[in-house]
Coordinates of C-alpha atoms (C1' of nucleotides) in Angstrom, one line a residue:
Chain A
M26 CA -82.0 -70.6 -91.7
Y27 CA -84.3 -70.1 -88.8
E28 CA -84.0 -66.4 -88.5
A29 CA -87.1 -64.3 -88.1
L30 CA -90.5 -65.6 -88.0
E31 CA -90.0 -66.6 -91.6
L32 CA -92.1 -69.2 -92.9
V33 CA -90.2 -72.4 -93.5
P34 CA -90.1 -72.9 -97.2
E35 CA -90.6 -76.6 -97.2
A36 CA -94.4 -76.3 -97.0
P37 CA -96.0 -74.4 -99.8
L38 CA -97.9 -71.8 -97.8
V39 CA -100.8 -70.9 -100.0
C40 CA -102.6 -67.7 -99.1
M41 CA -106.2 -68.6 -98.5
P42 CA -109.0 -66.2 -98.6
A43 CA -111.9 -66.3 -96.1
D44 CA -115.4 -65.0 -96.5
D45 CA -116.5 -62.3 -94.2
G46 CA -117.9 -63.7 -91.1
E47 CA -116.4 -67.2 -91.7
M48 CA -115.1 -69.0 -88.6
L49 CA -111.4 -69.7 -88.8
F50 CA -111.1 -72.0 -85.8
A51 CA -113.3 -72.7 -82.8
K52 CA -112.5 -72.6 -79.1
D53 CA -111.5 -75.9 -77.7
D54 CA -110.9 -77.4 -81.1
W55 CA -107.6 -79.2 -81.5
C56 CA -104.8 -76.8 -82.5
E57 CA -103.7 -78.0 -85.9
H58 CA -102.6 -74.8 -87.5
A59 CA -101.5 -71.4 -86.6
L60 CA -102.8 -68.8 -89.0
E61 CA -100.7 -65.9 -90.2
I62 CA -102.9 -63.0 -91.3
R63 CA -101.8 -61.6 -94.7
S64 CA -104.5 -59.1 -95.3
G65 CA -107.7 -58.0 -93.8
I66 CA -108.9 -58.2 -90.2
A67 CA -109.9 -61.1 -88.0
R68 CA -111.7 -61.1 -84.6
A69 CA -111.6 -63.3 -81.6
V70 CA -115.0 -64.1 -80.2
S71 CA -116.3 -65.5 -77.0
Y72 CA -119.6 -67.3 -77.0
S73 CA -121.0 -68.0 -73.5
R74 CA -123.9 -70.2 -72.6
G75 CA -126.7 -67.8 -72.6
G76 CA -126.1 -66.9 -76.1
D77 CA -124.2 -63.7 -75.6
R78 CA -121.3 -63.0 -77.8
Q79 CA -118.3 -60.8 -77.2
V80 CA -115.6 -59.6 -79.6
M81 CA -112.5 -60.0 -77.5
A82 CA -109.8 -58.9 -79.9
F83 CA -109.0 -57.9 -83.4
F84 CA -106.0 -59.2 -85.3
F85 CA -104.3 -57.4 -88.2
P86 CA -101.9 -58.3 -91.1
G87 CA -98.7 -59.8 -89.8
D88 CA -100.3 -61.3 -86.7
I89 CA -100.1 -65.0 -86.1
I90 CA -103.1 -66.4 -84.3
G91 CA -104.1 -69.7 -82.9
L92 CA -100.7 -70.6 -81.5
P93 CA -100.7 -73.8 -79.6
L94 CA -99.9 -72.6 -76.1
F95 CA -102.1 -75.6 -75.3
D96 CA -103.4 -78.4 -77.4
A97 CA -106.6 -76.7 -77.8
H98 CA -107.5 -73.3 -79.2
R99 CA -108.2 -70.7 -76.4
Y100 CA -110.8 -68.8 -78.3
S101 CA -112.8 -68.8 -81.5
A102 CA -111.6 -66.7 -84.4
E103 CA -113.6 -65.4 -87.3
A104 CA -112.9 -63.3 -90.4
V105 CA -114.1 -59.8 -90.3
S106 CA -113.4 -58.4 -93.7
G107 CA -111.2 -59.2 -96.7
L108 CA -109.2 -61.8 -94.8
R109 CA -106.4 -63.7 -96.4
F110 CA -104.3 -65.9 -94.4
A111 CA -101.6 -68.7 -94.5
R112 CA -101.6 -71.8 -92.4
H113 CA -98.6 -72.9 -90.5
P114 CA -98.4 -76.3 -88.9
A115 CA -98.9 -75.9 -85.2
E116 CA -96.1 -78.2 -84.4
R117 CA -93.7 -75.6 -85.4
Y118 CA -94.9 -73.4 -82.5
R119 CA -95.5 -76.0 -79.9
M120 CA -93.4 -75.4 -76.9
G121 CA -91.1 -78.0 -75.7
K122 CA -91.2 -80.0 -78.8
E123 CA -87.6 -80.9 -79.6
H124 CA -87.9 -80.2 -83.3
Y125 CA -87.9 -76.5 -83.1
D126 CA -88.2 -74.7 -86.4
Q127 CA -88.3 -71.6 -84.4
S128 CA -86.3 -70.8 -81.4
A129 CA -88.2 -70.8 -78.2
Q130 CA -87.7 -67.1 -77.9
K131 CA -89.4 -66.5 -81.2
V132 CA -92.3 -68.6 -80.1
A133 CA -92.6 -66.8 -76.9
G134 CA -92.6 -63.5 -78.8
A135 CA -95.4 -64.7 -81.0
V136 CA -97.4 -65.9 -78.1
W137 CA -97.0 -62.6 -76.4
Q138 CA -98.0 -60.8 -79.5
E139 CA -101.2 -62.7 -79.6
E140 CA -101.9 -62.2 -75.9
K141 CA -101.3 -58.5 -76.2
A142 CA -104.4 -58.1 -78.3
F143 CA -106.6 -59.4 -75.4
I144 CA -104.9 -57.3 -72.8
A145 CA -105.2 -54.2 -74.9
R146 CA -109.0 -54.6 -74.8
G147 CA -108.9 -54.8 -71.0
L148 CA -107.0 -51.5 -70.9
I149 CA -109.4 -49.9 -73.3
L150 CA -112.5 -51.1 -71.4
G151 CA -110.9 -49.9 -68.2
R152 CA -111.6 -46.3 -69.3
V153 CA -115.1 -45.1 -68.4
G154 CA -117.1 -43.2 -70.9
A155 CA -117.7 -44.0 -74.5
L156 CA -115.6 -41.2 -75.8
S157 CA -112.4 -42.3 -74.1
R158 CA -113.0 -45.8 -75.1
V159 CA -113.5 -45.0 -78.7
A160 CA -110.6 -42.6 -78.7
A161 CA -108.4 -45.4 -77.2
F162 CA -109.7 -47.9 -79.7
L163 CA -108.8 -45.6 -82.6
G164 CA -105.4 -45.1 -81.2
Y165 CA -105.0 -48.8 -80.9
L166 CA -106.1 -49.4 -84.4
A167 CA -103.7 -46.7 -85.7
E168 CA -100.8 -48.5 -84.1
H169 CA -101.6 -51.6 -86.1
L170 CA -102.8 -50.5 -89.5
A171 CA -102.2 -46.9 -90.1
D172 CA -99.9 -46.0 -92.9
E173 CA -97.5 -43.1 -92.9
D174 CA -100.4 -40.7 -93.7
R175 CA -102.3 -41.8 -90.6
T176 CA -104.9 -43.2 -92.9
M177 CA -106.2 -46.7 -92.4
P178 CA -108.8 -49.1 -93.9
F179 CA -111.7 -49.1 -91.6
A180 CA -113.6 -52.1 -92.6
I181 CA -114.9 -53.2 -89.2
P182 CA -118.7 -53.2 -88.8
Q183 CA -119.8 -50.9 -86.1
A184 CA -121.6 -53.7 -84.4
D185 CA -118.3 -55.4 -83.9
I186 CA -116.7 -52.2 -82.6
A187 CA -119.6 -51.8 -80.2
S188 CA -119.3 -55.4 -78.9
Y189 CA -115.5 -54.9 -78.5
L190 CA -116.1 -51.7 -76.6
A191 CA -119.0 -53.0 -74.6
T192 CA -121.3 -50.3 -75.8
S193 CA -124.1 -50.0 -78.3
P194 CA -123.7 -49.5 -82.1
E195 CA -125.6 -46.2 -81.8
T196 CA -123.2 -44.9 -79.3
V197 CA -120.2 -45.8 -81.5
C198 CA -121.8 -44.1 -84.5
R199 CA -122.5 -40.9 -82.4
T200 CA -119.1 -40.8 -80.9
L201 CA -117.4 -41.2 -84.3
R202 CA -119.6 -38.4 -85.6
G203 CA -118.6 -36.3 -82.6
L204 CA -114.9 -36.9 -83.3
R205 CA -115.5 -36.0 -87.0
D206 CA -117.4 -32.8 -86.2
R207 CA -114.5 -31.7 -83.9
G208 CA -112.0 -32.4 -86.6
L209 CA -110.1 -35.1 -84.9
I210 CA -110.8 -37.7 -87.6
A211 CA -112.0 -37.8 -91.1
M212 CA -113.8 -40.5 -92.9
T213 CA -113.3 -39.9 -96.7
S214 CA -115.0 -43.1 -97.7
R215 CA -117.2 -45.5 -95.8
D216 CA -114.2 -47.7 -95.2
R217 CA -111.3 -45.3 -94.9
L218 CA -110.5 -43.4 -91.8
K219 CA -107.8 -40.8 -91.2
I220 CA -106.6 -39.5 -87.9
L221 CA -106.1 -35.8 -88.1
D222 CA -105.1 -35.0 -84.5
P223 CA -103.4 -38.0 -82.8
A224 CA -102.3 -35.9 -79.8
Q225 CA -105.8 -34.7 -79.1
L226 CA -107.2 -38.2 -79.5
A227 CA -104.7 -39.6 -77.1
R228 CA -105.6 -36.9 -74.6
L229 CA -109.2 -37.8 -74.9
A230 CA -108.4 -41.5 -74.4
A231 CA -106.4 -40.6 -71.3
E232 CA -108.5 -38.0 -69.6
G233 CA -111.8 -38.6 -71.2
R234 CA -113.4 -39.4 -67.9
T235 CA -111.3 -41.2 -65.4
C236 CA -112.7 -42.6 -62.2
R237 CA -112.4 -39.9 -59.7
D238 CA -110.8 -42.0 -57.0
V239 CA -107.7 -42.5 -59.2
E240 CA -106.6 -39.0 -58.6
T241 CA -107.7 -38.4 -55.2
T242 CA -106.9 -41.6 -53.3
R243 CA -103.8 -42.3 -55.2
F244 CA -101.9 -39.8 -53.2
N245 CA -103.7 -40.0 -50.0
S246 CA -104.3 -43.7 -49.6
Q247 CA -101.8 -45.9 -48.1
A248 CA -102.9 -49.2 -49.4
M249 CA -102.9 -47.8 -52.8
R250 CA -99.5 -46.4 -53.0
P251 CA -96.8 -48.8 -53.9
K252 CA -94.2 -48.6 -51.2
Q253 CA -91.3 -49.6 -53.4
A254 CA -90.1 -46.6 -55.4
G255 CA -89.1 -46.2 -59.0
R256 CA -91.8 -47.3 -61.2
R257 CA -91.3 -45.5 -64.4
Chain B
M29 CA -107.1 -77.1 -59.6
Y30 CA -103.5 -76.2 -59.9
E31 CA -102.0 -79.6 -59.9
A32 CA -98.3 -79.9 -60.3
L33 CA -96.3 -76.8 -61.1
E34 CA -94.5 -78.2 -58.2
L35 CA -91.6 -76.4 -57.0
V36 CA -88.2 -77.8 -57.3
P37 CA -86.9 -78.7 -53.9
E38 CA -83.3 -77.9 -54.4
A39 CA -83.6 -74.2 -53.4
P40 CA -84.9 -73.5 -49.9
L41 CA -88.0 -71.6 -50.9
V42 CA -88.7 -69.3 -48.0
C43 CA -92.2 -67.9 -47.7
M44 CA -91.9 -64.1 -47.6
P45 CA -94.6 -61.8 -46.4
A46 CA -95.5 -58.5 -48.1
D47 CA -97.0 -55.4 -46.7
D48 CA -100.4 -54.4 -48.0
G49 CA -99.9 -52.2 -51.1
E50 CA -96.3 -53.1 -51.5
M51 CA -95.0 -53.4 -55.0
L52 CA -93.8 -56.9 -55.8
F53 CA -92.2 -56.1 -59.2
A54 CA -92.5 -53.3 -61.7
K55 CA -93.3 -53.4 -65.4
D56 CA -90.3 -53.4 -67.6
D57 CA -88.0 -54.5 -64.8
W58 CA -85.7 -57.4 -65.5
C59 CA -87.4 -60.7 -64.8
E60 CA -85.4 -62.2 -62.0
H61 CA -87.9 -64.2 -60.1
A62 CA -91.3 -65.7 -60.6
L63 CA -93.5 -65.4 -57.5
E64 CA -95.7 -68.1 -56.2
I65 CA -98.5 -66.8 -54.1
R66 CA -98.9 -68.8 -50.9
S67 CA -101.7 -66.7 -49.2
G68 CA -103.5 -63.5 -49.7
I69 CA -104.2 -61.6 -52.9
A70 CA -102.1 -59.7 -55.4
R71 CA -103.0 -57.4 -58.1
A72 CA -101.6 -56.5 -61.5
V73 CA -101.6 -52.7 -62.1
S74 CA -101.1 -50.6 -65.2
Y75 CA -99.8 -47.1 -64.8
S76 CA -100.2 -44.9 -67.8
R77 CA -98.6 -41.6 -68.5
G78 CA -101.4 -39.2 -67.5
G79 CA -101.4 -40.7 -64.0
D80 CA -104.3 -43.0 -64.4
R81 CA -104.1 -46.3 -62.7
Q82 CA -105.9 -49.5 -63.6
V83 CA -106.2 -52.8 -61.7
M84 CA -105.8 -55.3 -64.5
A85 CA -106.0 -58.5 -62.7
F86 CA -106.2 -60.3 -59.3
F87 CA -104.1 -63.2 -58.4
F88 CA -104.8 -65.8 -55.7
P89 CA -103.0 -68.5 -53.7
G90 CA -101.5 -71.1 -56.1
D91 CA -100.9 -68.7 -58.9
I92 CA -97.4 -68.1 -60.2
I93 CA -97.0 -64.6 -61.5
G94 CA -94.1 -62.7 -63.1
L95 CA -93.2 -65.5 -65.4
P96 CA -90.5 -64.6 -67.9
L97 CA -92.3 -64.9 -71.2
F98 CA -90.0 -62.1 -72.1
D99 CA -86.9 -60.8 -70.3
A100 CA -88.9 -58.0 -68.8
H101 CA -92.1 -58.0 -66.6
R102 CA -95.2 -57.3 -68.6
Y103 CA -97.0 -55.5 -65.8
S104 CA -96.5 -54.2 -62.3
A105 CA -97.7 -56.3 -59.4
E106 CA -98.6 -55.3 -55.9
A107 CA -99.8 -56.9 -52.7
V108 CA -103.4 -56.3 -51.9
S109 CA -103.8 -57.9 -48.5
G110 CA -102.1 -60.5 -46.4
L111 CA -99.8 -61.7 -49.1
R112 CA -97.1 -64.3 -48.6
F113 CA -95.1 -65.6 -51.5
A114 CA -92.2 -67.6 -52.5
R115 CA -89.6 -66.6 -55.1
H116 CA -88.6 -68.9 -57.9
P117 CA -85.6 -68.2 -60.0
A118 CA -86.9 -67.0 -63.3
E119 CA -84.5 -69.2 -65.2
R120 CA -86.5 -72.2 -64.3
Y121 CA -89.4 -70.9 -66.3
R122 CA -87.6 -69.3 -69.2
M123 CA -88.6 -70.8 -72.4
G124 CA -86.0 -72.4 -74.6
K125 CA -83.4 -72.6 -71.9
E126 CA -81.9 -76.1 -72.1
H127 CA -81.8 -76.6 -68.4
Y128 CA -85.4 -77.2 -67.9
D129 CA -86.4 -77.9 -64.3
Q130 CA -90.0 -77.9 -65.5
S131 CA -91.1 -79.4 -68.8
A132 CA -92.1 -76.9 -71.4
Q133 CA -95.7 -78.1 -71.1
K134 CA -95.6 -77.0 -67.4
V135 CA -94.2 -73.7 -68.3
A136 CA -96.8 -73.1 -71.0
G137 CA -99.5 -74.1 -68.5
A138 CA -98.2 -71.7 -66.0
V139 CA -98.0 -68.9 -68.5
W140 CA -101.6 -69.6 -69.7
Q141 CA -102.8 -69.6 -66.1
E142 CA -101.2 -66.2 -65.6
E143 CA -102.7 -64.8 -68.8
K144 CA -106.1 -66.1 -68.1
A145 CA -106.4 -63.6 -65.3
F146 CA -106.2 -60.7 -67.7
I147 CA -108.5 -62.2 -70.2
A148 CA -111.0 -62.8 -67.5
R149 CA -111.2 -59.1 -66.9
G150 CA -111.9 -58.5 -70.5
L151 CA -114.8 -60.8 -70.4
I152 CA -116.1 -59.2 -67.3
L153 CA -115.8 -55.7 -68.6
G154 CA -117.5 -56.8 -71.8
R155 CA -120.7 -57.0 -69.9
V156 CA -122.6 -53.7 -69.7
G157 CA -124.2 -52.6 -66.5
A158 CA -122.7 -52.5 -63.1
L159 CA -124.9 -55.3 -61.9
S160 CA -123.7 -57.9 -64.4
R161 CA -120.1 -56.9 -64.0
V162 CA -120.2 -57.2 -60.3
A163 CA -122.0 -60.5 -60.5
A164 CA -119.5 -61.8 -63.0
F165 CA -116.7 -60.7 -60.8
L166 CA -118.1 -62.4 -57.8
G167 CA -118.4 -65.6 -59.8
Y168 CA -114.8 -65.3 -60.9
L169 CA -113.6 -64.8 -57.3
A170 CA -115.6 -67.8 -56.2
E171 CA -113.9 -70.0 -58.8
H172 CA -110.6 -69.1 -57.3
L173 CA -111.0 -68.7 -53.6
A174 CA -114.3 -70.1 -52.4
D175 CA -114.3 -73.0 -50.0
E176 CA -116.7 -75.9 -50.1
D177 CA -119.2 -73.7 -48.2
R178 CA -119.1 -71.1 -50.9
T179 CA -117.6 -68.7 -48.4
M180 CA -114.4 -66.8 -49.2
P181 CA -112.1 -64.2 -47.8
F182 CA -113.1 -60.9 -49.2
A183 CA -110.2 -58.6 -48.3
I184 CA -110.1 -56.6 -51.5
P185 CA -110.7 -52.8 -51.0
Q186 CA -113.7 -51.7 -52.9
A187 CA -111.5 -49.0 -54.6
D188 CA -109.5 -51.9 -56.2
I189 CA -112.7 -53.6 -57.2
A190 CA -114.1 -50.4 -58.7
S191 CA -110.9 -49.9 -60.7
Y192 CA -111.0 -53.5 -61.9
L193 CA -114.6 -53.2 -62.9
A194 CA -114.1 -49.8 -64.5
T195 CA -116.8 -48.3 -62.2
S196 CA -116.9 -46.0 -59.1
P197 CA -116.5 -47.3 -55.6
E198 CA -119.9 -46.0 -54.7
T199 CA -121.5 -48.1 -57.4
V200 CA -119.6 -51.2 -56.2
C201 CA -120.9 -50.6 -52.7
R202 CA -124.4 -50.0 -53.8
T203 CA -124.5 -53.1 -56.1
L204 CA -123.1 -55.3 -53.3
R205 CA -125.8 -54.0 -51.0
G206 CA -128.4 -54.7 -53.7
L207 CA -127.2 -58.3 -54.0
R208 CA -127.3 -58.5 -50.2
D209 CA -130.8 -57.2 -49.9
R210 CA -131.9 -59.7 -52.6
G211 CA -130.4 -62.5 -50.6
L212 CA -127.9 -63.6 -53.2
I213 CA -124.9 -63.0 -51.1
A214 CA -124.2 -62.5 -47.4
M215 CA -121.3 -60.6 -45.7
T216 CA -121.0 -61.9 -42.2
S217 CA -118.0 -60.0 -41.4
R218 CA -116.2 -57.1 -43.2
D219 CA -113.9 -59.5 -45.0
R220 CA -115.9 -62.6 -45.5
L221 CA -118.4 -63.1 -48.2
K222 CA -120.7 -66.0 -48.8
I223 CA -122.5 -66.7 -52.0
L224 CA -125.9 -67.9 -51.3
D225 CA -127.4 -68.2 -54.7
P226 CA -124.7 -69.0 -57.3
A227 CA -127.2 -69.9 -60.0
Q228 CA -129.0 -66.6 -59.7
L229 CA -125.8 -64.7 -59.6
A230 CA -124.6 -66.4 -62.8
R231 CA -127.9 -65.5 -64.4
L232 CA -127.4 -61.9 -63.5
A233 CA -123.9 -61.9 -64.9
A234 CA -125.1 -63.4 -68.1
E235 CA -128.4 -61.5 -68.8
G236 CA -127.8 -58.6 -66.6
R237 CA -128.1 -56.3 -69.5
T238 CA -126.6 -57.5 -72.7
C239 CA -126.3 -55.3 -75.7
R240 CA -129.5 -55.5 -77.6
D241 CA -127.9 -56.3 -80.9
V242 CA -126.5 -59.4 -79.7
E243 CA -129.8 -61.2 -79.8
T244 CA -131.3 -59.6 -82.7
T245 CA -128.6 -59.3 -85.2
R246 CA -127.0 -62.6 -84.3
F247 CA -129.6 -64.6 -86.1
N248 CA -130.4 -62.1 -88.8
S249 CA -127.0 -60.8 -89.8
Q250 CA -124.9 -62.5 -92.3
A251 CA -121.6 -61.0 -91.5
M252 CA -122.2 -61.9 -87.9
R253 CA -122.9 -65.5 -88.3
P254 CA -120.1 -68.0 -88.4
K255 CA -120.5 -70.0 -91.5
Q256 CA -118.7 -73.0 -90.2
A257 CA -121.0 -74.9 -88.0
G258 CA -120.3 -76.7 -84.8
R259 CA -119.0 -74.2 -82.3
R260 CA -119.2 -75.3 -78.7
Chain C
dC2 C1' -109.8 -40.8 -27.2
dG3 C1' -109.1 -38.8 -31.6
dC4 C1' -107.4 -39.3 -36.1
dG5 C1' -107.4 -41.2 -40.8
dT6 C1' -109.2 -44.3 -43.9
dA7 C1' -112.6 -47.2 -45.9
dG8 C1' -117.2 -47.9 -46.5
dT9 C1' -122.0 -46.1 -46.9
dT10 C1' -126.0 -43.5 -48.3
dG11 C1' -128.7 -39.5 -50.5
dA12 C1' -129.6 -36.1 -54.2
dT13 C1' -128.4 -34.5 -58.4
dT14 C1' -126.9 -34.4 -63.1
dG15 C1' -125.1 -36.0 -67.2
dG16 C1' -124.5 -39.6 -70.3
dA17 C1' -125.7 -44.0 -72.4
dT18 C1' -129.2 -47.4 -73.6
dT19 C1' -133.1 -48.1 -75.8
dC20 C1' -136.9 -47.8 -79.1
dA21 C1' -138.2 -46.1 -83.4
dA22 C1' -137.8 -44.3 -87.8
dC23 C1' -135.1 -43.3 -91.7
dA24 C1' -131.1 -42.9 -95.2
dC25 C1' -127.8 -45.3 -97.9
dG26 C1' -125.4 -48.9 -100.5
dT27 C1' -125.5 -53.4 -102.5
dG28 C1' -127.1 -57.3 -104.6
dT29 C1' -131.1 -59.8 -106.7
dG30 C1' -134.7 -60.7 -109.7
dG31 C1' -138.2 -59.2 -112.7
Chain D
dC24 C1' -132.7 -51.0 -116.3
dC25 C1' -135.5 -50.5 -112.5
dA26 C1' -137.9 -52.2 -108.4
dC27 C1' -137.2 -54.3 -104.3
dA28 C1' -135.4 -56.4 -100.2
dC29 C1' -131.8 -56.4 -97.0
dG30 C1' -128.2 -55.0 -94.0
dT31 C1' -125.8 -51.4 -92.2
dG32 C1' -125.2 -46.9 -90.7
dT33 C1' -127.5 -42.7 -88.9
dT34 C1' -130.4 -39.6 -86.3
dG35 C1' -134.1 -38.2 -82.8
dA36 C1' -136.6 -38.6 -78.4
dA37 C1' -137.4 -40.6 -74.0
dT38 C1' -136.0 -43.3 -70.2
dC39 C1' -132.9 -45.1 -67.1
dC40 C1' -128.6 -45.9 -65.1
dA41 C1' -124.2 -44.6 -63.2
dA42 C1' -120.9 -40.8 -62.1
dT43 C1' -120.5 -37.2 -59.2
dC44 C1' -120.5 -34.4 -55.1
dA45 C1' -121.3 -34.2 -50.4
dA46 C1' -122.2 -35.8 -45.8
dC47 C1' -122.0 -39.2 -42.6
dT48 C1' -120.9 -43.8 -40.3
dA49 C1' -117.9 -47.6 -38.9
dC50 C1' -113.6 -49.2 -38.2
dG51 C1' -108.6 -49.7 -37.0
dC52 C1' -104.7 -47.8 -34.8
dG53 C1' -101.7 -44.6 -32.5

DNA sequence: CGCGTAGTTGATTGGATTCAACACGTGTGG
DNA sequence: CCACACGTGTTGAATCCAATCAACTACGCG
């Protein structure tokens, strides 16, 4: 009865639509519902005093966001485009409550799934150079919403991509054009993107331009080198 | 700041030292112990195929790392400098096990504490320009290991800082010097850093150089603006 | 004392931001 | 149906910043 992350049938989980740009929940708000994304894309946003805004993560169909690791939401979430979602009572996912509908393992898995989105951005931003960041981002997108034909809906405003990648919209546009000209990707329509050469794209993401010290000091330095063998 | 998360007294928790650079646990390894940092600094590292290395997070005294959100470790951890730590049996922190030594709330709090370190890097890397990134990093450091005099041990190799900030060691050095020349920080010794002007530093972190579109499109754009009021 | 490493500084070059202008699609109202 | 405004994406030119290469200093340790 409790297998999978299946929704419990007792509550009639309607699939609600959200307008583009609509806020789904706000940081520090009480965590009432967890949201399961049915279609479209959502974004996690950080507003700092000072007025600057950062897109911290994107979420895709199948993701469950707003899980009550705490009582309060850890970030603000907004709809990007074409979002439809279902609400789950947060109590179901609250840890340590005795009335588990889900096993704690499942809850932990869902939390980890949510956190991975934030960590992924860190790894992407860790790469220097717009080219490798964009390439890594496309690879990340493909993992989440590419079909068997390596085609995916690409309904994310370039301003959001720019904020996510910590670069300017112009650079995003130029880089995408560069990838298109080199035949690595194709954009048939405004909102459809096809990855033509995943291997080359991954290579760009990896070697695009890595900090020099990584190669050099890694094998010379002592403080750098892990002394315990056997990592991967 | 880290109240509670108290260790259970039953096991004699010895405080083990680690050599600088020593690997504490490896990604994907079975999660046997959680490590409580008693002194010094540790780092989370990501090794990708391709040989590039990224410092994803720093951890400080009081932090508990390697918590078993899953069975396997989610990242590799290494000692940076002067690390002493205590091992806690991972079972204590495994979610959903019936034999809680800690309440699930405590476990969730510890997990969140650990995850925050990774998310903090994303927010720091989201800022463009080396100056704002370094300033934001110093502010983050100060939150975790500054004493009442705003002085803190600064025993992190600049190569690690550079990797963490996705920049080059030279730029880190130059930026620190710039901050020193402007009287915002002082480095009495090689490994002690004092923050002289926290307000100015925070200002630099915020406005250092924000992507232009943030200001302009935020108030004009429709897709950008959250339609539900009352965030913050 | 000499070696190795980390840190520092200068000069150069390439890349990204920025400003500006324009193209394109969409929805609205005349 | 067309004109228009508006937002988004696109492209060009100029400036500025940061990566890079190279040389040097400071420091810790045998």
